[in-house]
PDB file of C-alpha atoms in Angstrom:
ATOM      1  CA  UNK A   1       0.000   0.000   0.000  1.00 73.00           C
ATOM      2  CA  UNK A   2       3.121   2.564   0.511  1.00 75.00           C
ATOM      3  CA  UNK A   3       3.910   2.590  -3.070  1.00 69.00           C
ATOM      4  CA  UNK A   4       1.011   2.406  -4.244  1.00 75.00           C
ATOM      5  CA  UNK A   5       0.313   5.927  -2.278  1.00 85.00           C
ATOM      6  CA  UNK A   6       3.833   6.972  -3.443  1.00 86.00           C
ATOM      7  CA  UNK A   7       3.827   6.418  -7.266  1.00 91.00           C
ATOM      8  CA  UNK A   8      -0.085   6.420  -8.217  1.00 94.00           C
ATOM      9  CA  UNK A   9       1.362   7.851 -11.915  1.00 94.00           C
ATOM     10  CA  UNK A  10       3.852   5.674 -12.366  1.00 95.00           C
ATOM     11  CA  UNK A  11       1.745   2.341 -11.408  1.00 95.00           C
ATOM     12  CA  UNK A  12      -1.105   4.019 -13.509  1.00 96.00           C
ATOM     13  CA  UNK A  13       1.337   4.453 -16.319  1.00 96.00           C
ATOM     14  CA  UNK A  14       2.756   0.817 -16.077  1.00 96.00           C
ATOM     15  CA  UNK A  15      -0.895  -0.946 -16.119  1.00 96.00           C
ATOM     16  CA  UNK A  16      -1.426   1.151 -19.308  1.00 95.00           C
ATOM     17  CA  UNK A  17       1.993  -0.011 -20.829  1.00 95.00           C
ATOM     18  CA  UNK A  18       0.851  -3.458 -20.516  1.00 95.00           C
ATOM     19  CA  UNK A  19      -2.771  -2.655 -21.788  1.00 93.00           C
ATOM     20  CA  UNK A  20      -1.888  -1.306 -24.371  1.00 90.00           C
ATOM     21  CA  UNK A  21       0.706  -3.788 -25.383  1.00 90.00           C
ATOM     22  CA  UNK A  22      -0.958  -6.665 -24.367  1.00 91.00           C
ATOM     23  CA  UNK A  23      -4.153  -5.704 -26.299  1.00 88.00           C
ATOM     24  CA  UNK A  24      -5.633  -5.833 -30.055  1.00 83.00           C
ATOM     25  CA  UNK A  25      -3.761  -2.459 -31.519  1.00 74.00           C
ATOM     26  CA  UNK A  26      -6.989  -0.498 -32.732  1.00 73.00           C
ATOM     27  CA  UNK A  27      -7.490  -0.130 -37.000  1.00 73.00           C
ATOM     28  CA  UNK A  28      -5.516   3.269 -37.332  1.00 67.00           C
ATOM     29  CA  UNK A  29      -6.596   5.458 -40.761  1.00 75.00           C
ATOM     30  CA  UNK A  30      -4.573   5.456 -43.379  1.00 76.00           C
ATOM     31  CA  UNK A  31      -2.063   7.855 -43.416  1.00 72.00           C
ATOM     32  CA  UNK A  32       1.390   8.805 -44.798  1.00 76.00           C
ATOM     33  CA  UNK A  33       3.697   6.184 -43.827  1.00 81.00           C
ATOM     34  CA  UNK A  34       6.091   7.554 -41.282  1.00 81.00           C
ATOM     35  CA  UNK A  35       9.361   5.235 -40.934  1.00 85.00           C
ATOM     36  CA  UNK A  36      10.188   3.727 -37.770  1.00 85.00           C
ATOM     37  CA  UNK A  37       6.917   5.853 -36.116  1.00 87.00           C
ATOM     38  CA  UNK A  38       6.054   2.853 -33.620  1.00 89.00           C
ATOM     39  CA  UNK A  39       9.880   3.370 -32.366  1.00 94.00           C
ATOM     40  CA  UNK A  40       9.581   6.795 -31.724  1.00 94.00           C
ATOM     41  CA  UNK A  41       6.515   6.204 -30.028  1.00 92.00           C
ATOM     42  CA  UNK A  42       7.910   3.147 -27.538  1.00 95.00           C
ATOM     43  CA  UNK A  43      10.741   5.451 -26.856  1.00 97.00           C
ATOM     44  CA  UNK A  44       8.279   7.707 -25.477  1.00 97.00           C
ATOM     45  CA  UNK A  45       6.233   5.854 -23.499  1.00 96.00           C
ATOM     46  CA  UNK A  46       8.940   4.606 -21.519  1.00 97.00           C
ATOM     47  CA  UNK A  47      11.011   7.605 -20.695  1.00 98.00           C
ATOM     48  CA  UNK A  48       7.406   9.057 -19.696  1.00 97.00           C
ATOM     49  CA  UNK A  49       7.330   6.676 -17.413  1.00 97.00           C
ATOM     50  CA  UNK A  50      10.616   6.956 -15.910  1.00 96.00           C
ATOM     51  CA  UNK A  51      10.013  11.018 -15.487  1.00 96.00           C
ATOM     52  CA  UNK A  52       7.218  10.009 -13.577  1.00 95.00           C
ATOM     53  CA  UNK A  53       9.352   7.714 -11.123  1.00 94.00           C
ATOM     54  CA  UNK A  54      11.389  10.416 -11.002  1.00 92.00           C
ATOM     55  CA  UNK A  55       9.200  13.101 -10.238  1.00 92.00           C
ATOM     56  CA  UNK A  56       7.012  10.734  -7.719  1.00 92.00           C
ATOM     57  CA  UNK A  57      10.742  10.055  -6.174  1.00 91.00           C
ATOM     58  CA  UNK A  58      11.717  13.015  -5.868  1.00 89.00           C
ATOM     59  CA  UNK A  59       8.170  14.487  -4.664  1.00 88.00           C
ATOM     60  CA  UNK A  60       8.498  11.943  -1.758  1.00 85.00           C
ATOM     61  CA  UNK A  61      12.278  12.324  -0.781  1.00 85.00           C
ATOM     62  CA  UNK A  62      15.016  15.345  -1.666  1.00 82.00           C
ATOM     63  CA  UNK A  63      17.186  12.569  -1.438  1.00 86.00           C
ATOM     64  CA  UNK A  64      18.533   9.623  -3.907  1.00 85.00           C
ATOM     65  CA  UNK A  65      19.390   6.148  -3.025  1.00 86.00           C
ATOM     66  CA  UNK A  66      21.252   5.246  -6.069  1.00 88.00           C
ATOM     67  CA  UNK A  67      21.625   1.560  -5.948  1.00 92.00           C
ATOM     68  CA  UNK A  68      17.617   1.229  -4.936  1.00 89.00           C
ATOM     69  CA  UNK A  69      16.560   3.993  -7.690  1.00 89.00           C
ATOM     70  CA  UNK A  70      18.402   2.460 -10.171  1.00 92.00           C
ATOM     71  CA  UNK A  71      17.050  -1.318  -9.681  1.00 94.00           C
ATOM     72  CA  UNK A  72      13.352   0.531  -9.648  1.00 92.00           C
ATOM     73  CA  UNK A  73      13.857   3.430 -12.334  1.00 93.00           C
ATOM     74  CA  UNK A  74      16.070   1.503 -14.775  1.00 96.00           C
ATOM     75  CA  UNK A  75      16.381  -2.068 -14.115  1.00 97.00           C
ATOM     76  CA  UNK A  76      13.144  -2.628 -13.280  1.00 97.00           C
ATOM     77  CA  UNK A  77      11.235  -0.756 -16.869  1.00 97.00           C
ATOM     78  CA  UNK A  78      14.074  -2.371 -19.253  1.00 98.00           C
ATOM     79  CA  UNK A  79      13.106  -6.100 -17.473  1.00 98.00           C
ATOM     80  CA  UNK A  80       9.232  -5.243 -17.743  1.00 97.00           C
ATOM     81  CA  UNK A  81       9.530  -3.532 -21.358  1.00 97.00           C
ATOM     82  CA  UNK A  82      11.815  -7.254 -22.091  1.00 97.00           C
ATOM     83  CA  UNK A  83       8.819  -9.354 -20.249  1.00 97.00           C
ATOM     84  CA  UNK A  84       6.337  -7.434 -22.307  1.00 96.00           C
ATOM     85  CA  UNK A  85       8.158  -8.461 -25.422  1.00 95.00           C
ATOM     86  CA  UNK A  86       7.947 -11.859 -24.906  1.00 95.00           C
ATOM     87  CA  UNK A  87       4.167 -12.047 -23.973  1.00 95.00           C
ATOM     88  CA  UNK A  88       3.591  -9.910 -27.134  1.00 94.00           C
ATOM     89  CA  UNK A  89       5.476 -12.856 -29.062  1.00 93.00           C
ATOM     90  CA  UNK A  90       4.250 -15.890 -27.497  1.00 93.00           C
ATOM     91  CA  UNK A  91       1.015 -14.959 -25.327  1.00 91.00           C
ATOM     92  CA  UNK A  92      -0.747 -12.954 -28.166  1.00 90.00           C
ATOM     93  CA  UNK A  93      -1.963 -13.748 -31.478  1.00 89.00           C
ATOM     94  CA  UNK A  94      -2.334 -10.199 -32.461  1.00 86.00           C
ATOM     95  CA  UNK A  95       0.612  -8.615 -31.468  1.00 86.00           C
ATOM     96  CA  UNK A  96       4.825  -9.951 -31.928  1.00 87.00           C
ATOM     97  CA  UNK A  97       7.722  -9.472 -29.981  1.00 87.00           C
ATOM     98  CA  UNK A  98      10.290  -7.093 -31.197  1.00 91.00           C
ATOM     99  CA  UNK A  99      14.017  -6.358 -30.513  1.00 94.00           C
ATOM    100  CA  UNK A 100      13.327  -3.278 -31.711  1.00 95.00           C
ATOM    101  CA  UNK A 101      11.073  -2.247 -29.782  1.00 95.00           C
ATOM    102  CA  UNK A 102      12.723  -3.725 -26.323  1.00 97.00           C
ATOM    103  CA  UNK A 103      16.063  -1.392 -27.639  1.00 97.00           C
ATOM    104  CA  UNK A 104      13.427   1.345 -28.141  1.00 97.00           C
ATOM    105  CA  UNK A 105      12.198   1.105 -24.444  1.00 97.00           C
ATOM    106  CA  UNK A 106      15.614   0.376 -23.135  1.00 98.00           C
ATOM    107  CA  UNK A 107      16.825   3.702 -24.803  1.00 98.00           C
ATOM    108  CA  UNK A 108      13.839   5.846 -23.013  1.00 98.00           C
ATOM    109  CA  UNK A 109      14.693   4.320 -19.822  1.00 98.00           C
ATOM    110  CA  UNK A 110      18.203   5.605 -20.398  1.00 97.00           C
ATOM    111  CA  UNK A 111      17.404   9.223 -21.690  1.00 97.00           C
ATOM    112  CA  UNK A 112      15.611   9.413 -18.439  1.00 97.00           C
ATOM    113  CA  UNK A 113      18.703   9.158 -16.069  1.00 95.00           C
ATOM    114  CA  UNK A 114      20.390  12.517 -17.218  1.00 96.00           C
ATOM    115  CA  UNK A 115      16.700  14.397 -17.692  1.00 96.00           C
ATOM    116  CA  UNK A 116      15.512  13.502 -14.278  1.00 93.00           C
ATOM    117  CA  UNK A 117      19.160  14.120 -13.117  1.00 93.00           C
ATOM    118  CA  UNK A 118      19.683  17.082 -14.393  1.00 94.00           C
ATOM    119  CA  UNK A 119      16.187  18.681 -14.790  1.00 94.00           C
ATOM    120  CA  UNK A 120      13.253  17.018 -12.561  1.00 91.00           C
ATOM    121  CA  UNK A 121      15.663  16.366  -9.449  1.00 90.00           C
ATOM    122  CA  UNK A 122      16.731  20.160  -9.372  1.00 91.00           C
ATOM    123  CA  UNK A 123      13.122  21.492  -9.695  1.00 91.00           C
ATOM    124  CA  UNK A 124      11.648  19.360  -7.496  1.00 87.00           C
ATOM    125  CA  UNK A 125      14.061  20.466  -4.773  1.00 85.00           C
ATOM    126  CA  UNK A 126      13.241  23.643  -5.678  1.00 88.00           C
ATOM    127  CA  UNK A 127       9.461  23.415  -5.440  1.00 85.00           C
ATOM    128  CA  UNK A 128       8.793  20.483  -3.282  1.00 83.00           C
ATOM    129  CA  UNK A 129      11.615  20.930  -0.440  1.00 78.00           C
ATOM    130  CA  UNK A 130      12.330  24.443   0.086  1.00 71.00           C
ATOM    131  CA  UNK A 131      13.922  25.232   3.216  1.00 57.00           C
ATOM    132  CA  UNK A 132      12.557  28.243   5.185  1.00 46.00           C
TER     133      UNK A 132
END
């Protein structure tokens, strides 16, 4: 119950990953085909959900534990996005694993280290523990 009062976002965010990766993709219109648009999109998805640890982390604590933050914000989403993978290519008969995808995900996770570093941790000290 902790975490589940501590990251509401981020557990929201993960039960959508696996919705909507898990599900029937819906009949999109036809469009111009953009290359490598589904990649773009994974990458997304997954560093969106690693700014939310972040932020929910940082809301919580002005502090990092590296070791633990890592295994949760990085380990943690690049094992899921792998496990999703997998039940896309043998649990589904709609949908098919990809490497591609996984390295998309992976990638996201990464470009979230130096962003939250560098950008969410700073502001959230700033706004969420101010010293008077």
């Amino acid at each position: 119950m902790r975490h589940l009062r501590a990251y509401p976002l981020s557990l929201l965010c993960i039960a959508i990953i696996w919705a909507l990766c898990l599900l029937k993709p819906p009949a999109l219109p036809e469009g111009p085909e953009i290359p490598h648009l589904d990649k773009v999109v994974h990458l997304v998805m997954y560093f969106g959900l690693c700014i939310l640890l972040w932020l929910e982390h940082c809301k919580r604590s002005p502090q990092i534990r590296w070791k633990k933050f890592l295994l949760w914000g990085v380990v943690a989403p690049i094992l899921m996005s792998g496990a999703i993978e997998l039940a896309q290519a043998y649990l589904t008969p709609t949908r098919s694993g990809d490497w591609a995808d996984f390295l998309a995900n992976s990638l996201g996770v990464l470009l979230a280290i130096p962003f939250g570093t560098y950008v969410i941790r700073p502001l959230a000290l700033r706004y969420f523990h101010r010293t008077k």
